[in-house]
Tab-separated table of C-alpha atoms in Angstrom:
chain	number	residue	atom	x	y	z
C	1	UNK	CA	-23.067	-2.316	-12.177
C	2	UNK	CA	-24.303	-1.106	-8.811
C	3	UNK	CA	-22.061	-2.074	-5.933
C	4	UNK	CA	-23.261	-2.387	-2.337
C	5	UNK	CA	-22.694	0.452	0.060
C	6	UNK	CA	-20.150	-0.095	2.809
C	7	UNK	CA	-21.703	1.824	5.682
C	8	UNK	CA	-21.220	-1.223	7.925
C	9	UNK	CA	-17.453	-0.721	7.664
C	10	UNK	CA	-17.646	2.741	9.207
C	11	UNK	CA	-15.644	5.680	7.888
C	12	UNK	CA	-13.319	4.787	5.011
C	13	UNK	CA	-10.279	6.749	3.865
C	14	UNK	CA	-7.880	6.040	1.010
C	15	UNK	CA	-4.377	7.493	1.359
C	16	UNK	CA	-2.879	8.640	-1.948
C	17	UNK	CA	0.798	9.713	-1.782
C	18	UNK	CA	1.945	12.071	-4.527
C	19	UNK	CA	5.125	13.458	-5.967
C	20	UNK	CA	4.858	15.229	-9.327
C	21	UNK	CA	1.471	13.724	-10.206
C	22	UNK	CA	-0.228	16.875	-11.533
C	23	UNK	CA	-1.002	15.072	-14.800
C	24	UNK	CA	-2.900	12.288	-13.046
C	25	UNK	CA	-4.285	13.545	-9.748
C	26	UNK	CA	-7.569	15.148	-10.793
C	27	UNK	CA	-8.309	12.272	-13.164
C	28	UNK	CA	-7.825	9.577	-10.521
C	29	UNK	CA	-9.561	11.431	-7.663
C	30	UNK	CA	-12.642	12.167	-9.743
C	31	UNK	CA	-12.853	8.516	-10.734
C	32	UNK	CA	-12.553	7.436	-7.097
C	33	UNK	CA	-15.079	9.900	-5.722
C	34	UNK	CA	-17.545	9.098	-8.535
C	35	UNK	CA	-17.242	5.350	-8.132
C	36	UNK	CA	-17.232	5.320	-4.314
C	37	UNK	CA	-18.630	8.598	-2.979
C	38	UNK	CA	-18.733	7.155	0.552
C	39	UNK	CA	-14.930	6.787	0.513
C	40	UNK	CA	-12.889	9.855	1.464
C	41	UNK	CA	-9.363	10.603	0.255
C	42	UNK	CA	-6.201	11.961	1.849
C	43	UNK	CA	-3.645	13.256	-0.643
C	44	UNK	CA	-0.162	13.198	0.910
C	45	UNK	CA	2.069	15.426	-1.175
C	46	UNK	CA	5.831	15.409	-0.648
C	47	UNK	CA	6.471	18.977	-1.799
C	48	UNK	CA	5.935	18.305	-5.513
C	49	UNK	CA	7.562	21.053	-7.613
C	50	UNK	CA	5.064	20.515	-10.457
C	51	UNK	CA	2.096	21.986	-8.545
C	52	UNK	CA	0.498	18.721	-7.435
C	53	UNK	CA	-0.027	20.091	-3.914
C	54	UNK	CA	-1.743	23.233	-5.158
C	55	UNK	CA	-3.983	21.170	-7.429
C	56	UNK	CA	-4.893	18.916	-4.518
C	57	UNK	CA	-5.895	21.966	-2.470
C	58	UNK	CA	-8.146	23.194	-5.273
C	59	UNK	CA	-9.824	19.796	-5.527
C	60	UNK	CA	-10.268	19.703	-1.737
C	61	UNK	CA	-11.922	23.128	-1.837
C	62	UNK	CA	-14.450	21.708	-4.291
C	63	UNK	CA	-15.045	18.398	-2.510
C	64	UNK	CA	-15.273	18.006	1.301
C	65	UNK	CA	-14.405	14.313	0.907
C	66	UNK	CA	-10.876	15.198	-0.238
C	67	UNK	CA	-8.208	16.146	2.301
C	68	UNK	CA	-4.620	17.238	1.767
C	69	UNK	CA	-1.435	16.782	3.769
C	70	UNK	CA	1.641	18.755	2.713
C	71	UNK	CA	5.068	17.366	3.568
C	72	UNK	CA	8.193	19.416	3.031
C	73	UNK	CA	10.436	16.717	1.577
C	74	UNK	CA	10.381	13.588	-0.543
C	75	UNK	CA	11.143	11.079	2.213
C	76	UNK	CA	9.892	7.890	0.575
C	77	UNK	CA	6.646	6.050	0.045
C	78	UNK	CA	6.614	4.405	3.467
C	79	UNK	CA	7.165	7.680	5.289
C	80	UNK	CA	4.284	9.265	3.400
C	81	UNK	CA	1.957	6.394	4.244
C	82	UNK	CA	2.963	6.400	7.907
C	83	UNK	CA	2.133	10.106	8.099
C	84	UNK	CA	-1.192	9.447	6.405
C	85	UNK	CA	-2.027	6.532	8.687
C	86	UNK	CA	-1.290	8.619	11.774
C	87	UNK	CA	-3.585	11.374	10.482
C	88	UNK	CA	-6.342	8.890	9.659
C	89	UNK	CA	-6.183	7.115	13.007
C	90	UNK	CA	-6.263	10.425	14.843
C	91	UNK	CA	-9.265	11.501	12.758
C	92	UNK	CA	-11.173	8.334	13.682
C	93	UNK	CA	-11.411	6.454	10.375
C	94	UNK	CA	-12.351	2.781	10.632
C	95	UNK	CA	-10.882	1.537	7.338
C	96	UNK	CA	-7.673	3.029	5.960
C	97	UNK	CA	-6.391	2.161	2.511
C	98	UNK	CA	-3.550	2.774	0.093
C	99	UNK	CA	-3.586	3.434	-3.623
C	100	UNK	CA	-1.346	5.042	-6.225
C	101	UNK	CA	-2.118	8.361	-7.860
C	102	UNK	CA	-1.060	7.301	-11.360
C	103	UNK	CA	-4.079	5.173	-12.318
C	104	UNK	CA	-2.374	1.804	-11.918
C	105	UNK	CA	-4.875	0.998	-9.156
C	106	UNK	CA	-8.349	1.280	-10.586
C	107	UNK	CA	-10.941	2.919	-8.316
C	108	UNK	CA	-13.576	0.842	-10.064
C	109	UNK	CA	-12.089	-2.241	-8.374
C	110	UNK	CA	-11.951	-0.813	-4.853
C	111	UNK	CA	-15.259	-2.478	-4.016
C	112	UNK	CA	-13.541	-5.875	-4.393
C	113	UNK	CA	-11.154	-5.026	-1.557
C	114	UNK	CA	-13.872	-3.586	0.671
C	115	UNK	CA	-16.135	-6.590	0.185
C	116	UNK	CA	-13.267	-8.908	1.165
C	117	UNK	CA	-12.773	-7.085	4.496
C	118	UNK	CA	-15.608	-9.182	5.906
C	119	UNK	CA	-13.655	-11.411	8.299
C	120	UNK	CA	-10.270	-9.948	7.334
C	121	UNK	CA	-7.919	-7.359	8.827
C	122	UNK	CA	-5.941	-6.523	5.690
C	123	UNK	CA	-7.015	-7.020	2.086
C	124	UNK	CA	-4.479	-6.766	-0.720
C	125	UNK	CA	-5.348	-6.198	-4.366
C	126	UNK	CA	-3.131	-8.833	-5.933
C	127	UNK	CA	-1.694	-9.149	-9.415
C	128	UNK	CA	-0.420	-12.671	-8.853
C	129	UNK	CA	-3.387	-14.668	-7.552
C	130	UNK	CA	-5.686	-16.447	-10.032
C	131	UNK	CA	-7.727	-13.808	-11.838
C	132	UNK	CA	-5.161	-11.040	-11.253
C	133	UNK	CA	-3.327	-9.467	-14.179
C	134	UNK	CA	-1.135	-6.621	-15.379
C	135	UNK	CA	-1.627	-4.402	-18.419
C	136	UNK	CA	1.154	-2.849	-20.512
C	137	UNK	CA	4.025	-4.468	-18.639
C	138	UNK	CA	7.002	-5.885	-20.532
C	139	UNK	CA	7.727	-9.542	-19.792
C	140	UNK	CA	10.968	-8.606	-18.003
C	141	UNK	CA	9.131	-6.459	-15.452
C	142	UNK	CA	6.506	-9.121	-14.846
C	143	UNK	CA	9.187	-11.744	-14.268
C	144	UNK	CA	11.008	-9.418	-11.864
C	145	UNK	CA	7.828	-8.802	-9.851
C	146	UNK	CA	6.808	-12.448	-9.769
C	147	UNK	CA	10.359	-13.480	-8.882
C	148	UNK	CA	10.629	-10.836	-6.170
C	149	UNK	CA	7.411	-11.984	-4.558
C	150	UNK	CA	8.524	-15.618	-4.739
C	151	UNK	CA	11.753	-14.569	-3.004
C	152	UNK	CA	9.701	-12.879	-0.266
C	153	UNK	CA	7.575	-15.981	0.267
C	154	UNK	CA	10.544	-18.316	0.442
C	155	UNK	CA	12.812	-16.119	2.547
C	156	UNK	CA	10.262	-14.679	4.974
C	157	UNK	CA	7.986	-17.702	5.081
C	158	UNK	CA	4.808	-15.750	4.299
C	159	UNK	CA	1.984	-17.022	2.142
C	160	UNK	CA	1.038	-13.744	0.465
C	161	UNK	CA	1.565	-13.973	-3.298
C	162	UNK	CA	1.785	-10.212	-3.896
C	163	UNK	CA	3.393	-8.797	-0.759
C	164	UNK	CA	4.763	-5.810	-2.709
C	165	UNK	CA	1.317	-4.681	-3.923
C	166	UNK	CA	0.254	-1.161	-2.985
C	167	UNK	CA	-3.525	-1.362	-3.465
C	168	UNK	CA	-4.804	-2.445	-0.050
C	169	UNK	CA	-7.172	-1.674	2.821
C	170	UNK	CA	-6.614	-2.127	6.555
C	171	UNK	CA	-9.017	-2.137	9.454
C	172	UNK	CA	-7.884	0.471	11.965
C	173	UNK	CA	-7.516	-2.297	14.551
C	174	UNK	CA	-4.866	-3.923	12.320
C	175	UNK	CA	-2.793	-0.743	12.081
C	176	UNK	CA	-3.137	-0.203	15.819
C	177	UNK	CA	-1.866	-3.716	16.575
C	178	UNK	CA	1.379	-3.762	14.528
C	179	UNK	CA	3.279	-0.887	16.196
C	180	UNK	CA	3.665	1.593	13.353
C	181	UNK	CA	6.093	3.622	15.477
C	182	UNK	CA	8.721	0.899	14.995
C	183	UNK	CA	8.461	0.849	11.180
C	184	UNK	CA	11.628	2.202	9.577
C	185	UNK	CA	11.263	1.055	5.966
C	186	UNK	CA	10.611	4.051	3.723
C	187	UNK	CA	10.669	2.762	0.144
C	188	UNK	CA	8.550	0.208	-1.670
C	189	UNK	CA	9.668	-2.516	0.758
C	190	UNK	CA	7.263	-0.816	3.175
C	191	UNK	CA	4.443	-2.852	1.621
C	192	UNK	CA	6.193	-6.144	2.362
C	193	UNK	CA	7.035	-4.933	5.859
C	194	UNK	CA	3.427	-4.192	6.815
C	195	UNK	CA	2.005	-7.366	5.274
C	196	UNK	CA	4.590	-9.428	7.177
C	197	UNK	CA	3.876	-7.613	10.434
C	198	UNK	CA	0.150	-8.319	10.067
C	199	UNK	CA	0.744	-12.021	9.459
C	200	UNK	CA	3.116	-12.335	12.399
C	201	UNK	CA	0.583	-10.577	14.613
C	202	UNK	CA	-1.891	-13.335	13.787
C	203	UNK	CA	-4.129	-11.089	11.704
C	204	UNK	CA	-6.194	-12.292	8.750
C	205	UNK	CA	-4.636	-11.174	5.462
C	206	UNK	CA	-6.646	-11.812	2.311
C	207	UNK	CA	-5.774	-11.280	-1.353
C	208	UNK	CA	-8.249	-10.490	-4.122
C	209	UNK	CA	-7.410	-10.391	-7.830
C	210	UNK	CA	-7.123	-7.012	-9.526
C	211	UNK	CA	-5.995	-5.710	-12.891
C	212	UNK	CA	-2.937	-3.501	-12.517
C	213	UNK	CA	-2.642	-0.933	-15.326
C	214	UNK	CA	0.756	0.621	-16.028
C	215	UNK	CA	0.742	4.430	-15.901
C	216	UNK	CA	0.290	6.241	-19.213
C	217	UNK	CA	1.280	9.723	-18.003
C	218	UNK	CA	4.203	10.914	-15.913
C	219	UNK	CA	7.306	9.083	-14.719
C	220	UNK	CA	7.470	5.955	-12.592
C	221	UNK	CA	9.026	6.390	-9.140
C	222	UNK	CA	10.482	2.869	-9.208
C	223	UNK	CA	14.222	2.810	-9.835
C	224	UNK	CA	17.154	0.431	-9.604
C	225	UNK	CA	18.165	1.996	-6.290
C	226	UNK	CA	14.685	1.425	-4.850
C	227	UNK	CA	14.667	-2.190	-6.009
C	228	UNK	CA	18.131	-2.749	-4.530
C	229	UNK	CA	17.046	-1.316	-1.167
C	230	UNK	CA	14.031	-3.622	-1.131
C	231	UNK	CA	16.100	-6.696	-1.934
C	232	UNK	CA	18.700	-5.821	0.701
C	233	UNK	CA	16.164	-5.337	3.488
C	234	UNK	CA	14.112	-8.410	2.599
C	235	UNK	CA	17.284	-10.515	2.601
C	236	UNK	CA	18.237	-9.138	6.019
C	237	UNK	CA	14.767	-9.859	7.395
C	238	UNK	CA	14.882	-13.379	5.999
C	239	UNK	CA	18.256	-14.138	7.557
C	240	UNK	CA	17.054	-12.821	10.908
C	241	UNK	CA	13.920	-14.957	10.648
C	242	UNK	CA	16.006	-18.057	10.028
C	243	UNK	CA	18.182	-17.136	13.025
C	244	UNK	CA	15.065	-16.700	15.154
C	245	UNK	CA	13.776	-20.104	14.082
C	246	UNK	CA	16.984	-21.600	15.438
C	247	UNK	CA	16.589	-19.585	18.661
C	248	UNK	CA	13.026	-20.809	19.094
C	249	UNK	CA	14.162	-24.386	18.525
C	250	UNK	CA	16.752	-23.907	21.273
C	251	UNK	CA	14.204	-22.341	23.617
C	252	UNK	CA	15.602	-18.828	23.369
C	253	UNK	CA	13.673	-15.622	22.883
C	254	UNK	CA	13.585	-14.532	19.219
C	255	UNK	CA	14.417	-10.981	18.156
C	256	UNK	CA	11.915	-8.601	16.567
C	257	UNK	CA	13.117	-9.413	13.056
C	258	UNK	CA	11.362	-6.725	11.087
C	259	UNK	CA	11.979	-3.874	13.493
C	260	UNK	CA	15.676	-4.727	13.902
C	261	UNK	CA	16.228	-5.005	10.170
C	262	UNK	CA	14.970	-1.522	9.315
């Protein structure tokens, strides 16, 4: 199938954070650059000891559409994305996206997100809207993800069904309007943080269905500690939001819930 070009969107960059992804990186980047040659890539490597950074440099030498950022420590997913966003904004990209390096986000579906940017500020590739799905997930993990996203919707009062999803594209104007300098979340809760900030800034957030494919090579970076951190922060944000609702009802100035909670 031939997909439309996206020259009307301007310069597009996908940020791909890596830590020990040498088994997957070349495979996923070649798929992305073949499927969407107009989309450039920034690999953000957090000092991988398995040679991922060196591999990324070799791929960048072969392809001018691939760029590499080397970070000296593994400081969390959110920190890597914030560094990548800052680089992309400075370099003048118009659309800045996120995707995993392990193949769970399929480059062949990126066009769905880009098409949906018409009239939107942030588009999320969602597992939990009609038409979305997951492949090779045990039922327990699916229930945890669905339940976690339901918790986010109820506690934070946001309508996004997959606020934790990491396959997404932003217009640069969206990133410029949500004060990235105040973001303190570093783990996977970063995704919920940015989606919530966009909604509270009055931006248009749209979800499109994707098929999420569980990695087949390498180790997942999700852990019990990461999940616990996410739950703790989301709970804190939700409690602050409820407090702010009371303040607004009493005519008082609400706090900046998300920024304070981080």
